[in-house]
Short mmCIF file of N, CA, C and O in Angstrom, two decimals:
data_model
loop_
_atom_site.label_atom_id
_atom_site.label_comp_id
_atom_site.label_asym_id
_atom_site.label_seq_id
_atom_site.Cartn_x
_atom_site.Cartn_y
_atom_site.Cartn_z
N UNK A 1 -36.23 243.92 69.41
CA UNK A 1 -36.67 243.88 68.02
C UNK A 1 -37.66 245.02 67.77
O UNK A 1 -38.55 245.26 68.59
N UNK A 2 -37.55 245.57 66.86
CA UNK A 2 -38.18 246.69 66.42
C UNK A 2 -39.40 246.64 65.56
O UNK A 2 -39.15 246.31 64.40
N UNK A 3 -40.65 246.88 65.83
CA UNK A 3 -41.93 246.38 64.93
C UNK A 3 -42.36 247.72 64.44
O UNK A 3 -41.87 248.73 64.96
N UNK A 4 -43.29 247.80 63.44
CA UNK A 4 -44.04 248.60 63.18
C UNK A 4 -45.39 248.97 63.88
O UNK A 4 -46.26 249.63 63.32
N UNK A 5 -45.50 248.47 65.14
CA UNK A 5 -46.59 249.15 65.99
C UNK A 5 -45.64 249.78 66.83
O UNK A 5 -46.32 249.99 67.83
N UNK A 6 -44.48 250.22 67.07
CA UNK A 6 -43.68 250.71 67.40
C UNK A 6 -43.99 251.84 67.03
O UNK A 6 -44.23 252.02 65.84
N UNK A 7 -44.09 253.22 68.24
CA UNK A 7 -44.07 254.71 68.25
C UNK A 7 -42.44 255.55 67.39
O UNK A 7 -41.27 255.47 67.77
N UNK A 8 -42.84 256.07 66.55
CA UNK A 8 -41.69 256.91 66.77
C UNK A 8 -40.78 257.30 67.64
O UNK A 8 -39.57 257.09 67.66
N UNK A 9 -41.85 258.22 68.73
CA UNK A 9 -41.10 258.43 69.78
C UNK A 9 -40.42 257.15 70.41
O UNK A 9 -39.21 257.32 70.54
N UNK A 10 -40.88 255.83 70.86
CA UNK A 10 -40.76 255.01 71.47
C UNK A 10 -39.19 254.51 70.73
O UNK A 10 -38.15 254.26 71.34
N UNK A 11 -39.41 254.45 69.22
CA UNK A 11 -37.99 253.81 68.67
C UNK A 11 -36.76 254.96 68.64
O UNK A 11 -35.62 254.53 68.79
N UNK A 12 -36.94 256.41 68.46
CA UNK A 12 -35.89 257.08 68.79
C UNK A 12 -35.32 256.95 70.07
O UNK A 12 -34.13 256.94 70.36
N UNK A 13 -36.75 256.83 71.14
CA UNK A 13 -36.03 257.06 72.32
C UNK A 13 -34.59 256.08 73.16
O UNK A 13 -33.62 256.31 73.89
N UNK A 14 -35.36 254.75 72.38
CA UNK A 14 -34.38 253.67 72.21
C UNK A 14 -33.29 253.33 71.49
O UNK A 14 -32.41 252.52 71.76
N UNK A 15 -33.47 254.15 70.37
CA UNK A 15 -32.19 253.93 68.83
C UNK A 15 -32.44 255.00 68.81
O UNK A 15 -33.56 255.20 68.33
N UNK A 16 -31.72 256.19 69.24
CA UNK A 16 -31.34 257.37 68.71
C UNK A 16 -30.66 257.79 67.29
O UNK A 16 -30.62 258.85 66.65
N UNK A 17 -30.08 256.35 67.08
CA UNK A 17 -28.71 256.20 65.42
C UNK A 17 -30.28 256.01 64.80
O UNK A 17 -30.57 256.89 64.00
N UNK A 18 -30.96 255.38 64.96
CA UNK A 18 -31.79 254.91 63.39
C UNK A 18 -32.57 256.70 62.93
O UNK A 18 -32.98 256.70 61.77
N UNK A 19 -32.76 257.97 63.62
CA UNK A 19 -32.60 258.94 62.76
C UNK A 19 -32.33 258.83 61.48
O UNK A 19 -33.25 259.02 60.69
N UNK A 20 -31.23 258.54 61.09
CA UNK A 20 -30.66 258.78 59.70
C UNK A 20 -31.54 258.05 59.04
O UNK A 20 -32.42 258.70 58.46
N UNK A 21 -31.58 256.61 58.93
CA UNK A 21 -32.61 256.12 58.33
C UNK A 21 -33.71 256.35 57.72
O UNK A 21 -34.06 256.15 56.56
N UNK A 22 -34.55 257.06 59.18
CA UNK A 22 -35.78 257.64 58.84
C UNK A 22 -36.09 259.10 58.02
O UNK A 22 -37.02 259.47 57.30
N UNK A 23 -34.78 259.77 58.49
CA UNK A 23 -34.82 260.61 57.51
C UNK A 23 -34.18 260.39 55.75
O UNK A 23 -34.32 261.18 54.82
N UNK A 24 -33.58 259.22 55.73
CA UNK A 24 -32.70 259.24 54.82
C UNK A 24 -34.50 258.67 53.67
O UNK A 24 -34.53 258.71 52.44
N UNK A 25 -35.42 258.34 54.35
CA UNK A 25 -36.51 257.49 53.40
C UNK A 25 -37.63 258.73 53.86
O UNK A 25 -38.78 258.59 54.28
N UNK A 26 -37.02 259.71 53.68
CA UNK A 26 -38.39 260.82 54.21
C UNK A 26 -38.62 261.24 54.95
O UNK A 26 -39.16 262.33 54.77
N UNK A 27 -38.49 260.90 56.02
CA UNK A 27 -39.47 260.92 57.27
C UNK A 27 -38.54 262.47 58.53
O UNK A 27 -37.85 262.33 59.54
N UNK A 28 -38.91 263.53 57.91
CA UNK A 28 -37.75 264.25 58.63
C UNK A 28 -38.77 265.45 59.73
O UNK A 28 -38.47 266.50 60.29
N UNK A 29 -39.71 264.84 59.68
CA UNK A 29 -40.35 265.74 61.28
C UNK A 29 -40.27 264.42 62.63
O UNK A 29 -41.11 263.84 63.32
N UNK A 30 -39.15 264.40 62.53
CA UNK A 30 -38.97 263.33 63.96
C UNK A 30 -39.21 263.81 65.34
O UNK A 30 -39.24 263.02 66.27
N UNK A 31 -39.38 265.01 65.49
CA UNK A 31 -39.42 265.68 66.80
C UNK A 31 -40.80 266.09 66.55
O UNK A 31 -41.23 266.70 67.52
N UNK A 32 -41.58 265.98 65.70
CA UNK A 32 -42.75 266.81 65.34
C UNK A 32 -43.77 266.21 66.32
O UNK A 32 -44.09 265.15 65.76
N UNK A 33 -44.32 266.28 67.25
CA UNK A 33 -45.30 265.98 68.40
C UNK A 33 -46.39 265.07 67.34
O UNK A 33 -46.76 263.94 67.68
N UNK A 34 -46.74 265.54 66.36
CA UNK A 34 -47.80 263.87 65.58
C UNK A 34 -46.93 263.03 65.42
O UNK A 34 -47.37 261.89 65.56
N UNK A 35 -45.52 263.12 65.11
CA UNK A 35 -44.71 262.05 64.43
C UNK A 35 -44.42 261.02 65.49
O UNK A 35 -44.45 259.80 65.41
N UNK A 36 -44.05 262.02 66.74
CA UNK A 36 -43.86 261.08 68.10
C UNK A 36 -44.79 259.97 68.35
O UNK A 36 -44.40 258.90 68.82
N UNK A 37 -46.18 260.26 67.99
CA UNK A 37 -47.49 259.22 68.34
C UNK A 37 -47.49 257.96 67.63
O UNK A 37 -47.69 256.79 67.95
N UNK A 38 -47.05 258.95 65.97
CA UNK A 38 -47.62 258.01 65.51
C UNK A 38 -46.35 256.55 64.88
O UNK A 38 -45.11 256.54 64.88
N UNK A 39 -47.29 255.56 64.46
CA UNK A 39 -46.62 253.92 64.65
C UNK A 39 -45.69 254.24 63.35
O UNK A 39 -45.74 255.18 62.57
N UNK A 40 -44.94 253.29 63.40
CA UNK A 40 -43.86 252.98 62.43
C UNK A 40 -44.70 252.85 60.75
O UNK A 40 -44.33 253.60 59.85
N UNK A 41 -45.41 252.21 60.60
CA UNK A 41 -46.50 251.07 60.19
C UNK A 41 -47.43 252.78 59.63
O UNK A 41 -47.36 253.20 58.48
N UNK A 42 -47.94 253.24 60.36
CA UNK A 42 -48.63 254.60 60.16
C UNK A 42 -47.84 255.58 59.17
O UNK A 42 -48.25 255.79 58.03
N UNK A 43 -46.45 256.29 59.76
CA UNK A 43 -45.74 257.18 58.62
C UNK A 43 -45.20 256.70 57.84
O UNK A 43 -44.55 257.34 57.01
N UNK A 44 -45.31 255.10 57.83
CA UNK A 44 -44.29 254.82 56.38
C UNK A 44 -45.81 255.07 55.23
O UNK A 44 -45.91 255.40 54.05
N UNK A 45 -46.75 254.72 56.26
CA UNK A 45 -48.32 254.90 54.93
C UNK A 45 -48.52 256.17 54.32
O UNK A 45 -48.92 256.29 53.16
N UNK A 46 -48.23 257.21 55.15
CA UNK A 46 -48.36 258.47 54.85
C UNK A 46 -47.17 259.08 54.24
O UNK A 46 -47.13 260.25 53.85
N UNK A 47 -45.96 258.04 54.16
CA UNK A 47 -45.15 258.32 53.30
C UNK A 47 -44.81 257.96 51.84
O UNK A 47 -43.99 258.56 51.15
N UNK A 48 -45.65 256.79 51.44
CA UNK A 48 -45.71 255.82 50.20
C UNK A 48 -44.50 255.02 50.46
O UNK A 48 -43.66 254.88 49.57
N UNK A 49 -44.32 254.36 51.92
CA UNK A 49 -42.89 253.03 52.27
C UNK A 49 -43.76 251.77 52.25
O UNK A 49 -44.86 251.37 52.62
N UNK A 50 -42.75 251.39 51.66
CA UNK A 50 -43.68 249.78 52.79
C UNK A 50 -43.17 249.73 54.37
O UNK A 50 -42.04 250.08 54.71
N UNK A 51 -43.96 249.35 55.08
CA UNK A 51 -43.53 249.67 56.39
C UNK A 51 -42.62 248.30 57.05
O UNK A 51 -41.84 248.18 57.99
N UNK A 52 -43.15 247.42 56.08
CA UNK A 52 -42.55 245.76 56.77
C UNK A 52 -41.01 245.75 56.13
O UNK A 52 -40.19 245.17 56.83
N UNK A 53 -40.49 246.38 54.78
CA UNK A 53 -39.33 246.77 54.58
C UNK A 53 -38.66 247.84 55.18
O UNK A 53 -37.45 247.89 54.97
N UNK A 54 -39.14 248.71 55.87
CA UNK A 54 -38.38 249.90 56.50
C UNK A 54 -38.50 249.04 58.13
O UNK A 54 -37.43 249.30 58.68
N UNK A 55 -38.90 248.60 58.58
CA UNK A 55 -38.99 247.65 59.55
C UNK A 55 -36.98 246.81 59.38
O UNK A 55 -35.84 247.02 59.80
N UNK A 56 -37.67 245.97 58.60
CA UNK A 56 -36.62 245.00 58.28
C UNK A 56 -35.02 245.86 58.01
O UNK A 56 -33.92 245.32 58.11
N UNK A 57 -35.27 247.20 57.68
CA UNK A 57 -34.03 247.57 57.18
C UNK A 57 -33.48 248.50 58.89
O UNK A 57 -32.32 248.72 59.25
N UNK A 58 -34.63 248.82 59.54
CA UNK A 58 -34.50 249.19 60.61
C UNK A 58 -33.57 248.28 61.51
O UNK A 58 -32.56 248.55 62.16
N UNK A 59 -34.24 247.17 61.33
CA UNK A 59 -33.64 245.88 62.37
C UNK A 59 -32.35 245.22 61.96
O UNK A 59 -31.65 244.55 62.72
N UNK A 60 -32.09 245.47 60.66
CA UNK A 60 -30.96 245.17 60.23
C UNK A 60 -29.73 246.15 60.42
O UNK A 60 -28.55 245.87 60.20
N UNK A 61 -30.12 247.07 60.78
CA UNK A 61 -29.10 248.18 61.31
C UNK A 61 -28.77 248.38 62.90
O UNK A 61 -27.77 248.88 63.42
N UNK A 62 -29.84 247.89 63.43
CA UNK A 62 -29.75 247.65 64.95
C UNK A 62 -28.58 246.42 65.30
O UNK A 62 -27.47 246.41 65.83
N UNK A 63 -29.32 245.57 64.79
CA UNK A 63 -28.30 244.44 64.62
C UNK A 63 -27.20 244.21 64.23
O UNK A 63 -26.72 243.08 64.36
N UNK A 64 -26.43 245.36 63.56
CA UNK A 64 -25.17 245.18 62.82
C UNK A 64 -24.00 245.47 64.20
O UNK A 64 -22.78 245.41 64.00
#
């Protein structure tokens, strides 16, 4: 299950497919060495996401 204290790096390294996702809601420095650090929960803030819905939509794609 995928949380938002979850690293970037940590969830690509595991779900390589959820990329699209993250870029599809913004988030397109995925390789970017801050992006790697930082939590799920963190760039959705610095993105204007909610992080508990990009969460949920995360996990719902894992799961399919």
């Amino acid at each position: 299950m995928i949380t938002k204290d979850m690293t970037i790096g940590q969830l690509i390294m595991a779900f390589p497919n959820v990329a699209p996702i993250l870029m599809e809601v913004g988030m397109h420095c995925l390789g970017c060495p801050s992006a790697q650090a930082e939590t799920l929960e963190e760039a959705a803030m610095v993105h204007g996401i909610d992080a508990d819905l990009l969460v949920e939509k995360i996990n719902a794609f894992v799961n399919a």
